[in-house]
Amino acid sequence: MSSSNPPIELRPEDFLNIDGNLSEEELAIRNTVRKFVRDKVEPNVAEWFEEGRSPVGLMKELGALGVLGMHLEGYGCAGTSATAYGLACLELEAGDSGIRSLVSVQGSLAMFAIHHWGSEEQKQEWLPRMAAGEVVGCFGLTEPDAGSDPGSMRTSARRDGSDWVLNGQKMWITNGSVADVAIVWARTDEGIRGFIVPKGTPGFTSQEIKKKLSLRASVTSELLLTDVRLPESALLPKATSLRGPLSCLNEARYGIVWGAVGAARSCFESALHYAGERQVFGKPVASYQIQQQKLAQMSLAVNRSYLLALHLGRMKDSGTLRPEHVSMGKLNNVNDALEVARTARQVLGANGISLEYPVIRHMVNLESVVTYEGTADVHSLVVGGALTGIQAFR
Ligand code: TGC
Ligand code: FAD
């Protein structure tokens, strides 16, 4: 290899030196979020997970960190690049998928819906407080009988004089029962429309979904709407079809493309460290060929998914990214992360099932991540449709 530069040092945590492609500012943001996760999340997350408790109390600190609505412009939002936002998601999900969800749902779903589809008054009223973490938002699209196919939703809104009246049920809503405000999507005579529903509106109730074995450091809820009366000012004026909610999903899915790399990296690092320390048959686990193959495959998956995330981040920043690209990213990176987590869990032997290590927590969290924001099947069909020109959803 002829070059004026010496070969770079090999570092297991960034084997291909992908960090070398990041700007000073991106590295600074990444390092700040990484420190926050190390100080505030990692020491506590196993307990939150075990107790089934969401760290929603961290919202104001996350607001001060600048990660809520981080890539949005104005209204108290940080207005960073999409790549910087992705790096933040990576570090947050290295802590726990539930923490990244807390930030994704707030910034990419609830805030983005208002930022993109709301009126100037709605933006002024809600976004600064949401960016500061003073107001927690949730995003109600899924229903008990309409998940992958949100176009078949039953929740309805009808005009009554100058008001709207909403009836229906939303299911599996992250932060639903701790949120101060919900973005609720409903069927109307004018197409699918979005509404800003403040907590405490008569007829609007929520209930936490219990017995979850995944994403336990995150609240998931059911929303019930019974004759919920809202003024016209609660309607997001610019969204008039399924394009409204689906555009928000692009943002959140983009965050997951990056976040999954963080979960995978955490599992890989845990397995690498464990394999170096743990002795079996008189030698470290890491000294056996069969284990080195696993470590090499895990490292490959972490690097591949990081490269893909960075590529999509650069495309998003240059304006060339399409939803189909995001589908490919989510499909690959969550599948890669699941594979890494499952392999790492085995490398740790019995300790692999203990919350003393992060691996089993990431592994079961990723079962939600592969399902929400479009299942792997849905994203395969989006990519397949784009490749063939034939839509196979119906
Ligand atoms: P289709 O007929 O294809 O499209 C209807 C309208 O939407 C437009 N569109 C999009 N717009 C923006 N972004 C996209 N990705 C879009 N995909 C489609 C389309 O152009 C059309 O617009 P218009 O103006 O002509 O009306 O819709 P379809 O009914 O055939 O469905 C397509 C499909 C299956 C891809 C879509 O429904 C889908 O993505 N399903 C998955 C649902 C999903 O992901 N739900 C997630 C709920 S939120 C959540 O899980 C939060 S988890 C918490 C966390 O993130 O941490
Ligand atoms: P279904 O749509 O019933 O799918 C069942 C199976 O059928 C899946 O394997 C699916 O891949 C497959 N399938 C579906 N369509 C096709 C097809 N055309 N061809 C072949 N196979 C198909 N939703 C929100 O709105 N807001 C939230 O904040 C939110 N948070 C969530 C948090 C958690 C922890 C979880 C688990 C879910 C959350 N969701 C949220 C809901 C999530 O988006 C849905 O679960 C997801 O979209 C899948 O819908 P479903 O569960 O109804 O599965």
Coordinates of C-alpha atoms and ligand atoms in Angstrom, one line a residue:
M1 CA 0.0 0.0 0.0
S2 CA 1.7 3.2 -1.1
S3 CA 0.6 6.4 0.6
S4 CA 2.2 9.3 2.5
N5 CA 0.0 8.5 5.5
P6 CA 0.8 5.6 7.9
P7 CA -1.8 2.9 8.4
I8 CA -4.3 3.9 11.1
E9 CA -4.4 2.2 14.4
L10 CA -6.9 -0.7 14.6
R11 CA -9.5 0.0 17.3
P12 CA -12.1 -2.6 18.0
E13 CA -14.7 0.0 18.8
D14 CA -14.4 1.6 15.4
F15 CA -12.5 -1.0 13.3
L16 CA -12.8 0.9 10.0
N17 CA -12.2 4.3 11.5
I18 CA -15.6 5.5 10.3
D19 CA -15.4 8.3 12.9
G20 CA -12.7 9.7 10.6
N21 CA -15.5 10.8 8.3
L22 CA -17.1 12.9 11.0
S23 CA -16.6 16.7 11.4
E24 CA -15.3 18.3 14.6
E25 CA -18.8 19.5 15.4
E26 CA -20.3 16.1 14.8
L27 CA -17.7 14.4 17.0
A28 CA -18.3 17.0 19.7
I29 CA -22.1 16.4 19.7
R30 CA -21.6 12.6 19.6
N31 CA -19.2 12.8 22.6
T32 CA -21.6 15.0 24.6
V33 CA -24.5 12.6 24.1
R34 CA -22.2 9.6 24.8
K35 CA -21.1 11.2 28.1
F36 CA -24.8 11.9 29.1
V37 CA -25.6 8.2 28.4
R38 CA -22.6 7.0 30.4
D39 CA -23.4 9.3 33.4
K40 CA -27.2 9.3 33.5
V41 CA -28.4 6.2 31.7
E42 CA -26.0 3.3 32.0
P43 CA -25.8 3.3 35.8
N44 CA -29.6 3.1 36.2
V45 CA -31.0 1.5 33.1
A46 CA -31.0 -2.2 34.3
E47 CA -33.1 -1.1 37.3
W48 CA -35.5 0.9 35.1
F49 CA -35.8 -2.1 32.8
E50 CA -36.3 -4.6 35.7
E51 CA -39.0 -2.4 37.3
G52 CA -40.7 -1.6 34.0
R53 CA -40.2 2.1 34.6
S54 CA -39.6 4.8 32.0
P55 CA -37.0 7.5 32.7
V56 CA -39.4 10.1 31.5
G57 CA -38.1 12.2 34.4
L58 CA -35.0 12.8 32.2
M59 CA -36.9 14.8 29.7
K60 CA -35.8 18.2 30.9
E61 CA -32.2 17.1 31.0
L62 CA -32.6 15.7 27.4
G63 CA -34.1 19.1 26.5
A64 CA -31.1 20.9 28.0
L65 CA -28.8 18.5 26.1
G66 CA -30.5 19.7 22.9
V67 CA -31.6 16.4 21.5
L68 CA -35.4 16.9 21.5
G69 CA -36.4 18.0 18.0
M70 CA -32.6 18.3 17.5
H71 CA -32.6 18.4 13.6
L72 CA -35.6 20.8 13.4
E73 CA -35.1 24.5 12.7
G74 CA -36.4 27.3 15.0
Y75 CA -38.8 27.3 17.9
G76 CA -36.1 26.4 20.4
C77 CA -34.8 23.4 18.4
A78 CA -31.1 22.9 17.9
G79 CA -31.3 22.8 14.1
T80 CA -28.3 20.4 13.7
S81 CA -27.6 18.3 10.7
A82 CA -29.4 15.0 10.2
T83 CA -26.1 13.2 10.6
A84 CA -25.5 14.8 14.0
Y85 CA -29.1 13.8 15.0
G86 CA -28.3 10.3 13.9
L87 CA -25.1 10.2 16.0
A88 CA -27.1 11.3 19.0
C89 CA -29.6 8.5 18.3
L90 CA -26.8 6.0 18.1
E91 CA -25.4 7.0 21.5
L92 CA -28.8 7.1 23.1
E93 CA -29.7 3.6 21.9
A94 CA -26.3 2.3 23.0
G95 CA -27.8 3.1 26.4
D96 CA -31.2 1.6 25.7
S97 CA -33.7 1.5 22.9
G98 CA -36.3 2.9 25.3
I99 CA -34.2 6.1 25.7
R100 CA -33.9 6.6 22.0
S101 CA -37.6 5.9 21.7
L102 CA -38.3 8.7 24.3
V103 CA -36.3 11.1 22.1
S104 CA -37.6 9.8 18.8
V105 CA -41.2 10.0 19.7
Q106 CA -40.9 13.5 21.1
G107 CA -38.7 15.0 18.3
S108 CA -39.3 12.9 15.1
L109 CA -42.9 12.1 15.6
A110 CA -44.8 14.5 17.8
M111 CA -42.7 17.6 17.3
F112 CA -42.1 16.9 13.6
A113 CA -45.8 16.5 13.0
I114 CA -46.4 20.0 14.4
H115 CA -43.3 21.5 12.8
H116 CA -44.1 20.1 9.3
W117 CA -47.9 20.0 9.3
G118 CA -48.9 22.6 11.9
S119 CA -49.9 26.3 11.8
E120 CA -47.6 29.0 13.0
E121 CA -49.7 29.4 16.1
Q122 CA -49.4 25.7 16.9
K123 CA -45.7 25.8 16.4
Q124 CA -45.3 28.8 18.7
E125 CA -47.6 27.2 21.3
W126 CA -46.0 23.7 21.5
L127 CA -42.6 23.4 20.0
P128 CA -40.4 25.5 22.4
R129 CA -41.8 23.7 25.5
M130 CA -41.4 20.3 23.8
A131 CA -37.8 21.1 22.8
A132 CA -37.1 22.0 26.4
G133 CA -38.7 18.8 27.6
E134 CA -41.3 20.7 29.6
V135 CA -44.1 19.1 27.6
V136 CA -44.0 15.4 26.6
G137 CA -45.6 14.3 23.4
C138 CA -46.9 11.0 22.0
F139 CA -48.0 9.9 18.5
G140 CA -51.1 7.9 18.1
L141 CA -51.4 6.1 14.7
T142 CA -51.6 2.4 15.4
E143 CA -54.9 0.8 16.5
P144 CA -55.8 -2.6 17.8
D145 CA -56.8 -3.7 14.3
A146 CA -54.6 -1.3 12.2
G147 CA -50.8 -1.5 12.6
S148 CA -49.0 -2.2 9.4
D149 CA -52.0 -0.9 7.5
P150 CA -52.8 2.4 9.1
G151 CA -55.0 3.4 6.2
S152 CA -57.6 1.0 7.7
M153 CA -57.8 3.0 10.9
R154 CA -61.3 3.3 12.5
T155 CA -60.7 6.3 14.8
S156 CA -62.9 9.0 13.3
A157 CA -63.3 12.8 13.6
R158 CA -66.4 14.6 12.4
R159 CA -67.1 18.3 12.2
D160 CA -69.7 19.6 14.6
G161 CA -70.2 23.3 14.1
S162 CA -66.8 24.8 14.5
D163 CA -65.6 21.9 16.6
W164 CA -64.3 18.4 15.8
V165 CA -65.5 15.3 17.7
L166 CA -63.1 12.3 17.9
N167 CA -64.0 8.7 18.7
G168 CA -61.7 5.7 18.6
Q169 CA -58.9 3.8 20.2
K170 CA -55.1 3.9 19.6
M171 CA -52.8 1.0 20.7
W172 CA -49.2 0.5 21.5
I173 CA -48.5 4.2 21.9
T174 CA -45.1 5.1 23.4
N175 CA -45.4 7.6 26.2
G176 CA -49.2 7.6 25.8
S177 CA -50.0 7.6 29.5
V178 CA -47.2 10.0 30.6
A179 CA -47.6 12.5 27.7
D180 CA -49.0 16.0 28.1
V181 CA -50.1 16.1 24.5
A182 CA -51.0 13.5 21.9
I183 CA -50.9 13.8 18.1
V184 CA -53.9 11.7 17.1
W185 CA -54.6 10.6 13.5
A186 CA -58.2 10.1 12.5
R187 CA -60.3 9.3 9.5
T188 CA -62.5 12.2 8.4
D189 CA -64.7 13.0 5.4
E190 CA -61.7 15.1 4.2
G191 CA -59.2 12.2 4.4
I192 CA -56.8 11.2 7.3
R193 CA -56.2 14.3 9.5
G194 CA -54.0 14.9 12.5
F195 CA -55.2 16.5 15.8
I196 CA -53.3 18.0 18.8
V197 CA -55.0 16.5 21.8
P198 CA -53.9 17.9 25.2
K199 CA -54.0 15.6 28.3
G200 CA -57.1 16.3 30.3
T201 CA -59.4 16.9 27.4
P202 CA -62.8 15.5 28.4
G203 CA -63.3 12.0 26.9
F204 CA -59.6 11.4 26.4
T205 CA -58.0 8.7 28.6
S206 CA -55.0 6.4 28.5
Q207 CA -54.0 3.2 30.1
E208 CA -50.5 1.7 30.4
I209 CA -50.0 -1.7 28.7
K210 CA -48.5 -4.1 31.2
K211 CA -46.7 -7.5 30.9
K212 CA -44.3 -6.3 28.2
L213 CA -41.1 -8.3 28.0
S214 CA -39.4 -5.8 25.7
L215 CA -38.7 -2.1 25.9
R216 CA -39.4 -2.2 29.6
A217 CA -37.7 1.1 30.2
S218 CA -40.4 2.8 28.1
V219 CA -44.1 3.4 28.7
T220 CA -46.4 1.9 26.1
S221 CA -50.1 2.7 26.3
E222 CA -53.6 2.5 24.9
L223 CA -55.4 5.8 24.1
L224 CA -59.2 6.0 24.3
L225 CA -61.2 8.8 22.7
T226 CA -64.9 9.0 23.5
D227 CA -66.7 12.1 22.1
V228 CA -63.5 14.1 22.5
R229 CA -64.5 17.7 21.4
L230 CA -61.7 19.8 20.0
P231 CA -61.6 23.3 18.5
E232 CA -60.6 23.9 14.9
S233 CA -57.3 25.2 16.2
A234 CA -56.4 21.6 17.3
L235 CA -56.4 20.4 13.7
L236 CA -53.0 20.2 11.9
P237 CA -54.1 22.2 8.9
K238 CA -51.6 21.0 6.3
A239 CA -52.0 17.2 6.6
T240 CA -54.9 15.8 4.6
S241 CA -54.0 12.2 3.9
L242 CA -51.9 9.2 5.1
R243 CA -48.9 11.2 3.8
G244 CA -49.2 13.2 7.0
P245 CA -48.3 10.5 9.5
L246 CA -46.1 8.6 7.0
S247 CA -43.9 11.6 6.6
C248 CA -43.3 11.7 10.3
L249 CA -42.5 8.0 10.3
N250 CA -39.7 8.6 7.8
E251 CA -38.0 10.8 10.4
A252 CA -38.4 8.3 13.2
R253 CA -37.2 5.4 11.0
Y254 CA -34.2 7.4 10.1
G255 CA -33.3 7.7 13.8
I256 CA -33.7 4.0 14.2
V257 CA -31.3 3.4 11.3
W258 CA -28.7 5.0 13.6
G259 CA -30.0 3.9 16.9
A260 CA -29.7 0.2 16.0
V261 CA -26.0 0.7 15.4
G262 CA -25.7 1.8 19.0
A263 CA -27.5 -1.2 20.4
A264 CA -25.3 -3.5 18.2
R265 CA -22.1 -1.7 19.3
S266 CA -23.0 -2.1 23.0
C267 CA -23.6 -5.8 22.5
F268 CA -20.4 -6.3 20.5
E269 CA -18.2 -4.5 23.0
S270 CA -19.8 -6.4 25.9
A271 CA -19.1 -9.7 24.1
L272 CA -15.5 -8.7 23.2
H273 CA -14.7 -7.7 26.7
Y274 CA -16.3 -10.8 28.2
A275 CA -14.5 -13.2 25.8
G276 CA -11.2 -11.6 26.7
E277 CA -11.7 -12.1 30.4
R278 CA -13.7 -15.4 30.8
Q279 CA -11.5 -18.5 31.0
V280 CA -12.8 -21.8 29.6
F281 CA -10.7 -25.0 29.4
G282 CA -7.8 -23.0 30.6
K283 CA -7.8 -20.2 28.0
P284 CA -9.9 -17.1 27.4
V285 CA -13.1 -17.6 25.4
A286 CA -11.6 -15.2 22.8
S287 CA -8.8 -17.6 22.0
Y288 CA -11.0 -20.1 20.3
Q289 CA -11.5 -19.9 16.5
I290 CA -15.2 -20.5 16.8
Q291 CA -15.5 -17.5 19.1
Q292 CA -13.2 -15.3 17.0
Q293 CA -15.5 -16.0 14.0
K294 CA -18.4 -14.7 16.0
L295 CA -16.5 -11.6 17.1
A296 CA -15.5 -10.9 13.5
Q297 CA -19.0 -11.3 12.2
M298 CA -20.3 -9.0 15.0
S299 CA -17.7 -6.4 14.2
L300 CA -18.6 -6.7 10.5
A301 CA -22.2 -6.1 11.2
V302 CA -21.6 -3.1 13.5
N303 CA -19.3 -1.5 10.9
R304 CA -21.6 -2.3 8.0
S305 CA -24.6 -0.8 9.7
Y306 CA -22.6 2.3 10.8
L307 CA -21.4 2.9 7.3
L308 CA -24.9 2.6 6.0
A309 CA -26.3 5.0 8.6
L310 CA -23.6 7.5 7.8
H311 CA -24.3 7.2 4.1
L312 CA -28.0 7.8 4.6
G313 CA -27.2 10.7 6.9
R314 CA -25.1 12.4 4.3
M315 CA -27.9 11.8 1.7
K316 CA -30.5 13.3 4.1
D317 CA -28.3 16.3 4.7
S318 CA -27.8 16.8 0.9
G319 CA -31.6 16.4 0.3
T320 CA -31.3 13.2 -1.8
L321 CA -32.7 10.7 0.7
R322 CA -36.0 8.9 -0.2
P323 CA -38.3 7.0 2.1
E324 CA -37.3 3.8 0.2
H325 CA -33.6 4.4 1.3
V326 CA -34.7 4.7 4.9
S327 CA -36.7 1.4 4.6
M328 CA -33.5 -0.3 3.4
G329 CA -31.5 1.2 6.3
K330 CA -34.1 0.2 8.9
L331 CA -34.4 -3.3 7.5
N332 CA -30.6 -3.9 7.4
N333 CA -29.6 -2.2 10.6
V334 CA -32.2 -3.6 12.9
N335 CA -31.7 -7.1 11.5
D336 CA -27.9 -6.7 11.9
A337 CA -28.4 -5.5 15.5
L338 CA -30.6 -8.4 16.3
E339 CA -28.1 -10.8 14.9
V340 CA -25.3 -9.2 16.9
A341 CA -27.3 -9.2 20.1
R342 CA -28.3 -12.9 19.7
T343 CA -24.7 -13.9 19.0
A344 CA -23.3 -11.7 21.9
R345 CA -25.8 -13.3 24.3
Q346 CA -24.4 -16.7 23.5
V347 CA -20.8 -15.6 23.9
L348 CA -21.7 -14.5 27.5
G349 CA -23.0 -18.0 28.4
A350 CA -25.3 -17.9 31.4
N351 CA -24.3 -14.3 32.1
G352 CA -25.8 -13.5 28.8
I353 CA -29.3 -13.8 30.3
S354 CA -28.5 -11.4 33.2
L355 CA -29.3 -7.7 33.4
E356 CA -25.8 -7.3 34.9
Y357 CA -24.8 -7.1 31.3
P358 CA -26.6 -5.0 28.6
V359 CA -26.9 -7.8 26.0
I360 CA -30.2 -9.5 26.9
R361 CA -31.8 -6.1 27.5
H362 CA -30.8 -4.9 24.0
M363 CA -31.8 -8.3 22.5
V364 CA -35.3 -8.2 23.8
N365 CA -35.7 -4.4 23.1
L366 CA -34.7 -5.1 19.5
E367 CA -37.7 -7.3 19.1
S368 CA -39.8 -4.2 19.5
V369 CA -37.5 -2.1 17.3
V370 CA -37.9 -4.6 14.4
T371 CA -41.7 -4.4 14.8
Y372 CA -42.4 -0.7 15.4
E373 CA -42.0 2.0 12.7
G374 CA -42.8 -0.6 10.1
T375 CA -42.0 -4.3 10.5
A376 CA -39.1 -6.0 8.6
D377 CA -41.8 -7.4 6.3
V378 CA -43.2 -3.9 5.6
H379 CA -39.8 -2.5 4.8
S380 CA -38.9 -5.6 2.6
L381 CA -42.1 -4.9 0.7
V382 CA -41.2 -1.2 0.3
V383 CA -37.8 -2.1 -1.1
G384 CA -39.2 -4.9 -3.2
G385 CA -41.8 -2.6 -4.6
A386 CA -39.2 0.0 -5.5
L387 CA -37.0 -2.7 -7.1
T388 CA -39.7 -4.3 -9.2
G389 CA -42.2 -1.5 -9.7
I390 CA -44.8 -4.0 -8.3
Q391 CA -46.6 -3.2 -5.0
A392 CA -47.1 -6.4 -3.1
F393 CA -48.9 -5.0 0.0
R394 CA -52.3 -6.0 -1.1
Ligands
TGC1 P1 -49.9 4.4 0.1 O1 -51.2 4.3 -0.8 O2 -48.6 3.8 -0.5 O3 -49.6 5.9 0.4 C1 -50.6 6.8 1.0 C2 -50.1 8.2 0.9 O4 -48.9 8.3 1.7 C3 -47.8 8.6 0.8 N1 -46.6 7.9 1.4 C4 -45.6 8.4 2.0 N2 -45.4 9.7 2.3 C5 -44.3 10.0 3.0 N3 -43.5 9.0 3.5 C6 -43.7 7.7 3.2 N4 -42.8 6.8 3.6 C7 -44.8 7.4 2.5 N5 -45.3 6.2 2.0 C8 -46.4 6.5 1.3 C9 -48.2 8.2 -0.6 O5 -47.5 9.0 -1.5 C10 -49.7 8.6 -0.5 O6 -49.8 10.0 -0.6 P2 -51.0 10.8 -1.2 O7 -50.7 12.2 -1.1 O8 -51.1 10.3 -2.6 O9 -52.2 10.4 -0.4 O10 -50.2 3.8 1.5 P3 -50.6 2.3 1.9 O11 -51.9 2.4 2.6 O12 -50.5 1.4 0.7 O13 -49.5 2.0 3.0 C11 -48.1 1.9 2.6 C12 -47.3 1.4 3.8 C13 -47.6 -0.1 4.1 C14 -45.8 1.5 3.4 C15 -47.5 2.2 5.1 O14 -48.8 2.2 5.5 C16 -46.6 1.9 6.2 O15 -45.5 2.4 6.3 N6 -47.1 1.0 7.2 C17 -46.3 0.8 8.4 C18 -47.0 1.5 9.6 C19 -46.0 2.0 10.6 O16 -44.8 2.0 10.4 N7 -46.5 2.4 11.8 C20 -45.6 3.0 12.8 C21 -46.4 3.7 13.8 S1 -45.5 4.8 14.9 C22 -44.5 3.8 15.7 O17 -44.4 2.7 15.6 C23 -43.7 4.6 16.8 S2 -42.6 3.5 17.6 C24 -41.8 4.4 18.7 C25 -40.5 4.9 18.3 O18 -40.2 5.2 17.1 O19 -39.6 4.8 19.1
FAD2 P1 -49.6 -6.3 12.1 O1 -49.8 -5.2 11.2 O2 -50.9 -7.0 12.6 O3 -48.7 -7.4 11.5 C1 -48.7 -8.8 11.9 C2 -47.7 -9.6 11.0 O4 -48.1 -9.5 9.6 C3 -46.3 -8.9 11.0 O5 -45.3 -10.0 11.0 C4 -46.2 -8.1 9.8 O6 -44.9 -8.0 9.3 C5 -47.0 -9.0 8.8 N1 -47.6 -8.2 7.7 C6 -48.3 -7.0 7.8 N2 -48.7 -6.6 6.5 C7 -48.2 -7.5 5.7 C8 -48.2 -7.6 4.3 N3 -48.8 -6.7 3.5 N4 -47.6 -8.7 3.7 C9 -46.9 -9.6 4.5 N5 -46.9 -9.6 5.8 C10 -47.5 -8.5 6.4 N6 -47.5 2.9 17.1 C11 -47.8 4.2 17.2 O7 -48.7 4.7 16.4 N7 -47.2 5.0 18.0 C12 -46.3 4.6 18.9 O8 -45.7 5.4 19.7 C13 -45.9 3.2 18.9 N8 -45.0 2.7 19.8 C14 -44.8 1.4 19.9 C15 -44.0 0.8 20.9 C16 -43.8 -0.5 21.0 C17 -43.0 -1.1 22.1 C18 -44.4 -1.4 20.1 C19 -44.2 -2.9 20.1 C20 -45.2 -0.9 19.0 C21 -45.4 0.5 19.0 N9 -46.3 1.0 18.0 C22 -46.6 2.4 18.0 C23 -47.0 0.1 17.1 C24 -46.2 -0.4 15.9 O9 -45.9 0.6 15.0 C25 -47.0 -1.6 15.3 O10 -46.9 -2.6 16.2 C26 -46.4 -2.0 14.0 O11 -46.6 -1.0 13.0 C27 -46.9 -3.4 13.5 O12 -48.3 -3.4 13.6 P2 -49.1 -4.6 14.3 O13 -48.4 -4.9 15.6 O14 -50.5 -4.3 14.3 O15 -48.8 -5.9 13.4

